[in-house]
Amino acid sequence: MTSIAPEQLLNRLQWRYAVRVFEPGRTIPEATWEALEEALVLTPSSYGLQPWHFLILTDRGLRERLVGHAWGQRQVADCSHFVVFCIRQDLGEAEIDRYLRRIGEVRGTPMANLAGFRQMMVGSLVEGPVKAVINEWATRQVYIALGNFMTAAAMVGVDTCPMEGFEPGKFDEVLGLGARGLASVVCCAAGYRGETDRQAGLPKVRYPRSEVLERR
């Protein structure tokens, strides 16, 4: 496997920023978007359980309906693709068994051989202390996917803007998520920065490495 040079990595991360103004009408090429979707699928999660659902919105009419539920932020409608990161609510044994069946399908592992793994997950997530906060646990997993998506996008020259500034309940209503056992927790607009975005050329403001990193 060919690795990118360290300076290439840092160059892309320096280039990345939370876009304020997208260039309306400019669309991410299909092959590039397919790669970014696969990056979402490849996101790591605790136990590998993947307690999420990624809703990709390209319908501009639908996205215009969401702008008012996102504090009027135009990124929702003006970007190329808008990703709504959702959790699978109240995850239980059914989701665990679904995942185990997928392991068997992909790896050819007999279900009997996964009994111990199943009991470990059930003991922690269904019967243990995580049960009371299972949706919060799933939300934290979703943020791993958000970070992975934004980094992957930067690597292929696609701009992003993560967004917590929206009304999840209203989004869920418009998108019909509740009836599917899903709940929106964070969003991310993806596309290309517009020429009028004055933030694009500003240097990043970060604390010195010595203040945020510690080696022992």
mmCIF file of C-alpha atoms in Angstrom:
data_model
loop_
_atom_site.group_PDB
_atom_site.id
_atom_site.type_symbol
_atom_site.label_atom_id
_atom_site.label_comp_id
_atom_site.label_asym_id
_atom_site.label_seq_id
_atom_site.Cartn_x
_atom_site.Cartn_y
_atom_site.Cartn_z
ATOM 1 C CA MET A 1 0.000 0.000 0.000
ATOM 2 C CA THR A 2 1.322 3.415 -0.981
ATOM 3 C CA SER A 3 1.302 6.011 1.787
ATOM 4 C CA ILE A 4 1.119 9.760 1.337
ATOM 5 C CA ALA A 5 4.025 11.846 2.583
ATOM 6 C CA PRO A 6 3.653 13.512 6.003
ATOM 7 C CA GLU A 7 3.855 16.946 4.417
ATOM 8 C CA GLN A 8 0.980 16.054 2.087
ATOM 9 C CA LEU A 9 -1.175 15.091 5.048
ATOM 10 C CA LEU A 10 -0.463 18.337 6.877
ATOM 11 C CA ASN A 11 -0.986 20.371 3.717
ATOM 12 C CA ARG A 12 -4.464 18.974 3.265
ATOM 13 C CA LEU A 13 -5.363 19.511 6.923
ATOM 14 C CA GLN A 14 -4.096 23.087 6.783
ATOM 15 C CA TRP A 15 -6.234 23.622 3.677
ATOM 16 C CA ARG A 16 -9.366 22.254 5.368
ATOM 17 C CA TYR A 17 -11.666 24.651 7.188
ATOM 18 C CA ALA A 18 -15.343 24.894 8.047
ATOM 19 C CA VAL A 19 -16.783 26.494 4.920
ATOM 20 C CA ARG A 20 -19.150 29.409 5.483
ATOM 21 C CA VAL A 21 -20.123 29.933 1.841
ATOM 22 C CA PHE A 22 -20.355 27.134 -0.717
ATOM 23 C CA GLU A 23 -20.374 27.623 -4.464
ATOM 24 C CA PRO A 24 -23.983 26.809 -5.405
ATOM 25 C CA GLY A 25 -24.378 24.548 -8.405
ATOM 26 C CA ARG A 26 -20.908 23.058 -8.251
ATOM 27 C CA THR A 27 -21.255 19.323 -7.760
ATOM 28 C CA ILE A 28 -18.773 16.816 -6.396
ATOM 29 C CA PRO A 29 -17.827 14.353 -9.182
ATOM 30 C CA GLU A 30 -19.560 10.998 -8.865
ATOM 31 C CA ALA A 31 -16.358 8.976 -8.486
ATOM 32 C CA THR A 32 -15.137 11.288 -5.732
ATOM 33 C CA TRP A 33 -18.444 11.106 -3.900
ATOM 34 C CA GLU A 34 -18.527 7.315 -4.195
ATOM 35 C CA ALA A 35 -15.133 7.234 -2.465
ATOM 36 C CA LEU A 36 -16.388 9.495 0.321
ATOM 37 C CA GLU A 37 -19.442 7.302 0.851
ATOM 38 C CA GLU A 38 -17.152 4.303 1.140
ATOM 39 C CA ALA A 39 -15.035 6.229 3.648
ATOM 40 C CA LEU A 40 -18.167 6.623 5.766
ATOM 41 C CA VAL A 41 -18.849 2.896 5.523
ATOM 42 C CA LEU A 42 -15.254 2.139 6.563
ATOM 43 C CA THR A 43 -15.441 4.269 9.727
ATOM 44 C CA PRO A 44 -14.353 2.328 12.839
ATOM 45 C CA SER A 45 -16.765 1.864 15.740
ATOM 46 C CA SER A 46 -16.811 0.236 19.153
ATOM 47 C CA TYR A 47 -17.143 -3.550 18.721
ATOM 48 C CA GLY A 48 -17.461 -2.784 15.002
ATOM 49 C CA LEU A 49 -21.202 -2.424 15.692
ATOM 50 C CA GLN A 50 -21.821 0.620 13.452
ATOM 51 C CA PRO A 51 -24.797 2.105 15.355
ATOM 52 C CA TRP A 52 -25.452 4.712 12.680
ATOM 53 C CA HIS A 53 -27.202 5.628 9.465
ATOM 54 C CA PHE A 54 -25.931 8.236 7.011
ATOM 55 C CA LEU A 55 -28.607 10.124 5.080
ATOM 56 C CA ILE A 56 -27.225 11.827 1.960
ATOM 57 C CA LEU A 57 -29.350 14.731 0.729
ATOM 58 C CA THR A 58 -28.876 16.026 -2.811
ATOM 59 C CA ASP A 59 -32.452 17.236 -3.454
ATOM 60 C CA ARG A 60 -32.128 21.015 -3.205
ATOM 61 C CA GLY A 61 -35.837 21.508 -2.689
ATOM 62 C CA LEU A 62 -35.773 19.247 0.340
ATOM 63 C CA ARG A 63 -32.672 20.959 1.659
ATOM 64 C CA GLU A 64 -34.285 24.383 1.263
ATOM 65 C CA ARG A 65 -37.032 23.141 3.592
ATOM 66 C CA LEU A 66 -34.354 22.340 6.169
ATOM 67 C CA VAL A 67 -32.596 25.733 6.076
ATOM 68 C CA GLY A 68 -35.167 27.275 8.419
ATOM 69 C CA HIS A 69 -34.535 24.474 10.910
ATOM 70 C CA ALA A 70 -30.790 25.135 10.754
ATOM 71 C CA TRP A 71 -30.789 28.742 11.922
ATOM 72 C CA GLY A 72 -30.937 29.957 8.324
ATOM 73 C CA GLN A 73 -27.511 28.585 7.448
ATOM 74 C CA ARG A 74 -27.241 28.496 3.655
ATOM 75 C CA GLN A 75 -24.623 25.745 3.669
ATOM 76 C CA VAL A 76 -27.492 23.266 3.978
ATOM 77 C CA ALA A 77 -28.904 24.149 0.562
ATOM 78 C CA ASP A 78 -25.886 25.547 -1.287
ATOM 79 C CA CYS A 79 -23.460 22.658 -0.841
ATOM 80 C CA SER A 80 -23.184 19.744 -3.253
ATOM 81 C CA HIS A 81 -24.084 16.958 -0.810
ATOM 82 C CA PHE A 82 -25.520 17.280 2.689
ATOM 83 C CA VAL A 83 -24.964 14.426 5.125
ATOM 84 C CA VAL A 84 -27.259 13.889 8.102
ATOM 85 C CA PHE A 85 -25.540 11.645 10.646
ATOM 86 C CA CYS A 86 -28.101 9.582 12.549
ATOM 87 C CA ILE A 87 -28.023 7.088 15.370
ATOM 88 C CA ARG A 88 -30.049 3.899 15.525
ATOM 89 C CA GLN A 89 -32.090 4.599 18.634
ATOM 90 C CA ASP A 90 -32.323 2.257 21.623
ATOM 91 C CA LEU A 91 -29.942 -0.292 20.179
ATOM 92 C CA GLY A 92 -30.509 -3.771 21.608
ATOM 93 C CA GLU A 93 -30.044 -7.463 20.990
ATOM 94 C CA ALA A 94 -31.659 -7.335 17.539
ATOM 95 C CA GLU A 95 -28.936 -4.984 16.258
ATOM 96 C CA ILE A 96 -26.237 -7.074 17.896
ATOM 97 C CA ASP A 97 -27.550 -10.224 16.219
ATOM 98 C CA ARG A 98 -27.785 -8.424 12.885
ATOM 99 C CA TYR A 99 -24.115 -7.491 13.175
ATOM 100 C CA LEU A 100 -23.124 -11.033 14.113
ATOM 101 C CA ARG A 101 -24.934 -12.387 11.071
ATOM 102 C CA ARG A 102 -22.966 -9.940 8.948
ATOM 103 C CA ILE A 103 -19.710 -11.207 10.467
ATOM 104 C CA GLY A 104 -20.744 -14.734 9.558
ATOM 105 C CA GLU A 105 -21.604 -13.650 6.025
ATOM 106 C CA VAL A 106 -18.350 -11.766 5.418
ATOM 107 C CA ARG A 107 -15.894 -14.002 7.251
ATOM 108 C CA GLY A 108 -17.628 -17.346 7.103
ATOM 109 C CA THR A 109 -17.584 -17.606 10.891
ATOM 110 C CA PRO A 110 -20.180 -19.992 12.398
ATOM 111 C CA MET A 111 -22.592 -18.194 14.717
ATOM 112 C CA ALA A 112 -21.728 -20.663 17.489
ATOM 113 C CA ASN A 113 -18.164 -19.347 17.427
ATOM 114 C CA LEU A 114 -19.442 -15.826 18.078
ATOM 115 C CA ALA A 115 -21.430 -16.667 21.210
ATOM 116 C CA GLY A 116 -18.800 -15.287 23.569
ATOM 117 C CA PHE A 117 -18.506 -12.067 21.580
ATOM 118 C CA ARG A 118 -22.290 -11.729 21.611
ATOM 119 C CA GLN A 119 -22.483 -12.151 25.359
ATOM 120 C CA MET A 120 -19.776 -9.533 25.860
ATOM 121 C CA MET A 121 -21.709 -6.994 23.805
ATOM 122 C CA VAL A 122 -25.051 -7.831 25.399
ATOM 123 C CA GLY A 123 -23.508 -7.669 28.860
ATOM 124 C CA SER A 124 -22.109 -4.217 28.207
ATOM 125 C CA LEU A 125 -24.694 -2.533 25.990
ATOM 126 C CA VAL A 126 -27.981 -4.213 26.883
ATOM 127 C CA GLU A 127 -27.616 -5.488 30.418
ATOM 128 C CA GLY A 128 -24.762 -3.352 31.715
ATOM 129 C CA PRO A 129 -24.183 0.320 32.577
ATOM 130 C CA VAL A 130 -24.248 1.513 28.963
ATOM 131 C CA LYS A 131 -27.923 0.537 28.603
ATOM 132 C CA ALA A 132 -29.124 3.699 30.376
ATOM 133 C CA VAL A 133 -27.128 5.930 28.024
ATOM 134 C CA ILE A 134 -27.137 3.804 24.869
ATOM 135 C CA ASN A 135 -28.226 6.685 22.619
ATOM 136 C CA GLU A 136 -25.477 8.928 24.007
ATOM 137 C CA TRP A 137 -23.003 6.084 23.404
ATOM 138 C CA ALA A 138 -24.198 5.784 19.811
ATOM 139 C CA THR A 139 -23.914 9.558 19.354
ATOM 140 C CA ARG A 140 -20.260 9.479 20.364
ATOM 141 C CA GLN A 141 -19.694 6.753 17.800
ATOM 142 C CA VAL A 142 -21.289 8.930 15.125
ATOM 143 C CA TYR A 143 -18.781 11.694 15.828
ATOM 144 C CA ILE A 144 -15.997 9.282 14.890
ATOM 145 C CA ALA A 145 -17.701 8.981 11.498
ATOM 146 C CA LEU A 146 -17.954 12.770 11.187
ATOM 147 C CA GLY A 147 -14.235 13.257 11.797
ATOM 148 C CA ASN A 148 -13.357 10.439 9.429
ATOM 149 C CA PHE A 149 -15.564 11.936 6.718
ATOM 150 C CA MET A 150 -14.112 15.425 7.033
ATOM 151 C CA THR A 151 -10.530 14.159 6.894
ATOM 152 C CA ALA A 152 -11.263 11.923 3.915
ATOM 153 C CA ALA A 153 -12.921 14.840 2.126
ATOM 154 C CA ALA A 154 -9.897 17.059 2.702
ATOM 155 C CA MET A 155 -7.633 14.372 1.246
ATOM 156 C CA VAL A 156 -9.542 14.493 -2.059
ATOM 157 C CA GLY A 157 -9.964 18.277 -2.187
ATOM 158 C CA VAL A 158 -13.589 18.466 -1.076
ATOM 159 C CA ASP A 159 -14.678 21.157 1.365
ATOM 160 C CA THR A 160 -16.866 20.458 4.374
ATOM 161 C CA CYS A 161 -18.699 22.230 7.158
ATOM 162 C CA PRO A 162 -19.757 20.270 10.257
ATOM 163 C CA MET A 163 -23.032 21.505 11.719
ATOM 164 C CA GLU A 164 -24.577 21.080 15.152
ATOM 165 C CA GLY A 165 -26.584 24.270 14.681
ATOM 166 C CA PHE A 166 -29.887 22.728 13.698
ATOM 167 C CA GLU A 167 -33.098 21.490 15.321
ATOM 168 C CA PRO A 168 -32.815 17.680 15.383
ATOM 169 C CA GLY A 169 -36.497 17.170 16.146
ATOM 170 C CA LYS A 170 -37.542 19.259 13.137
ATOM 171 C CA PHE A 171 -35.040 17.522 10.879
ATOM 172 C CA ASP A 172 -36.334 14.154 12.057
ATOM 173 C CA GLU A 173 -39.899 15.255 11.295
ATOM 174 C CA VAL A 174 -39.169 16.559 7.803
ATOM 175 C CA LEU A 175 -37.042 13.529 6.911
ATOM 176 C CA GLY A 176 -39.323 10.958 8.522
ATOM 177 C CA LEU A 177 -36.597 9.535 10.726
ATOM 178 C CA GLY A 178 -38.466 8.776 13.941
ATOM 179 C CA ALA A 179 -40.696 6.130 12.361
ATOM 180 C CA ARG A 180 -37.551 4.340 11.205
ATOM 181 C CA GLY A 181 -35.975 4.285 14.659
ATOM 182 C CA LEU A 182 -33.410 6.907 13.654
ATOM 183 C CA ALA A 183 -32.475 10.274 15.158
ATOM 184 C CA SER A 184 -30.279 12.994 13.669
ATOM 185 C CA VAL A 185 -27.375 14.119 15.848
ATOM 186 C CA VAL A 186 -25.010 16.119 13.608
ATOM 187 C CA CYS A 187 -24.746 17.132 9.955
ATOM 188 C CA CYS A 188 -22.012 17.942 7.471
ATOM 189 C CA ALA A 189 -22.227 19.948 4.269
ATOM 190 C CA ALA A 190 -19.804 18.966 1.492
ATOM 191 C CA GLY A 191 -18.898 20.734 -1.725
ATOM 192 C CA TYR A 192 -16.576 23.543 -2.798
ATOM 193 C CA ARG A 193 -15.858 26.875 -1.127
ATOM 194 C CA GLY A 194 -17.280 29.978 -2.764
ATOM 195 C CA GLU A 195 -15.198 32.958 -3.796
ATOM 196 C CA THR A 196 -17.101 35.229 -1.407
ATOM 197 C CA ASP A 197 -16.162 33.186 1.675
ATOM 198 C CA ARG A 198 -13.863 35.612 3.472
ATOM 199 C CA GLN A 199 -12.841 32.951 5.999
ATOM 200 C CA ALA A 200 -11.154 30.798 3.360
ATOM 201 C CA GLY A 201 -7.828 32.630 3.288
ATOM 202 C CA LEU A 202 -7.419 33.223 7.008
ATOM 203 C CA PRO A 203 -4.735 31.298 8.903
ATOM 204 C CA LYS A 204 -5.885 28.678 11.367
ATOM 205 C CA VAL A 205 -5.961 29.693 15.004
ATOM 206 C CA ARG A 206 -4.686 26.823 17.111
ATOM 207 C CA TYR A 207 -2.887 26.653 20.457
ATOM 208 C CA PRO A 208 0.808 25.772 20.239
ATOM 209 C CA ARG A 209 1.520 22.061 20.207
ATOM 210 C CA SER A 210 3.301 22.405 23.544
ATOM 211 C CA GLU A 211 0.029 23.496 25.190
ATOM 212 C CA VAL A 212 -2.189 20.703 23.894
ATOM 213 C CA LEU A 213 0.177 17.736 23.540
ATOM 214 C CA GLU A 214 2.120 15.943 26.223
ATOM 215 C CA ARG A 215 4.554 13.080 25.791
ATOM 216 C CA ARG A 216 5.455 10.681 28.591
#
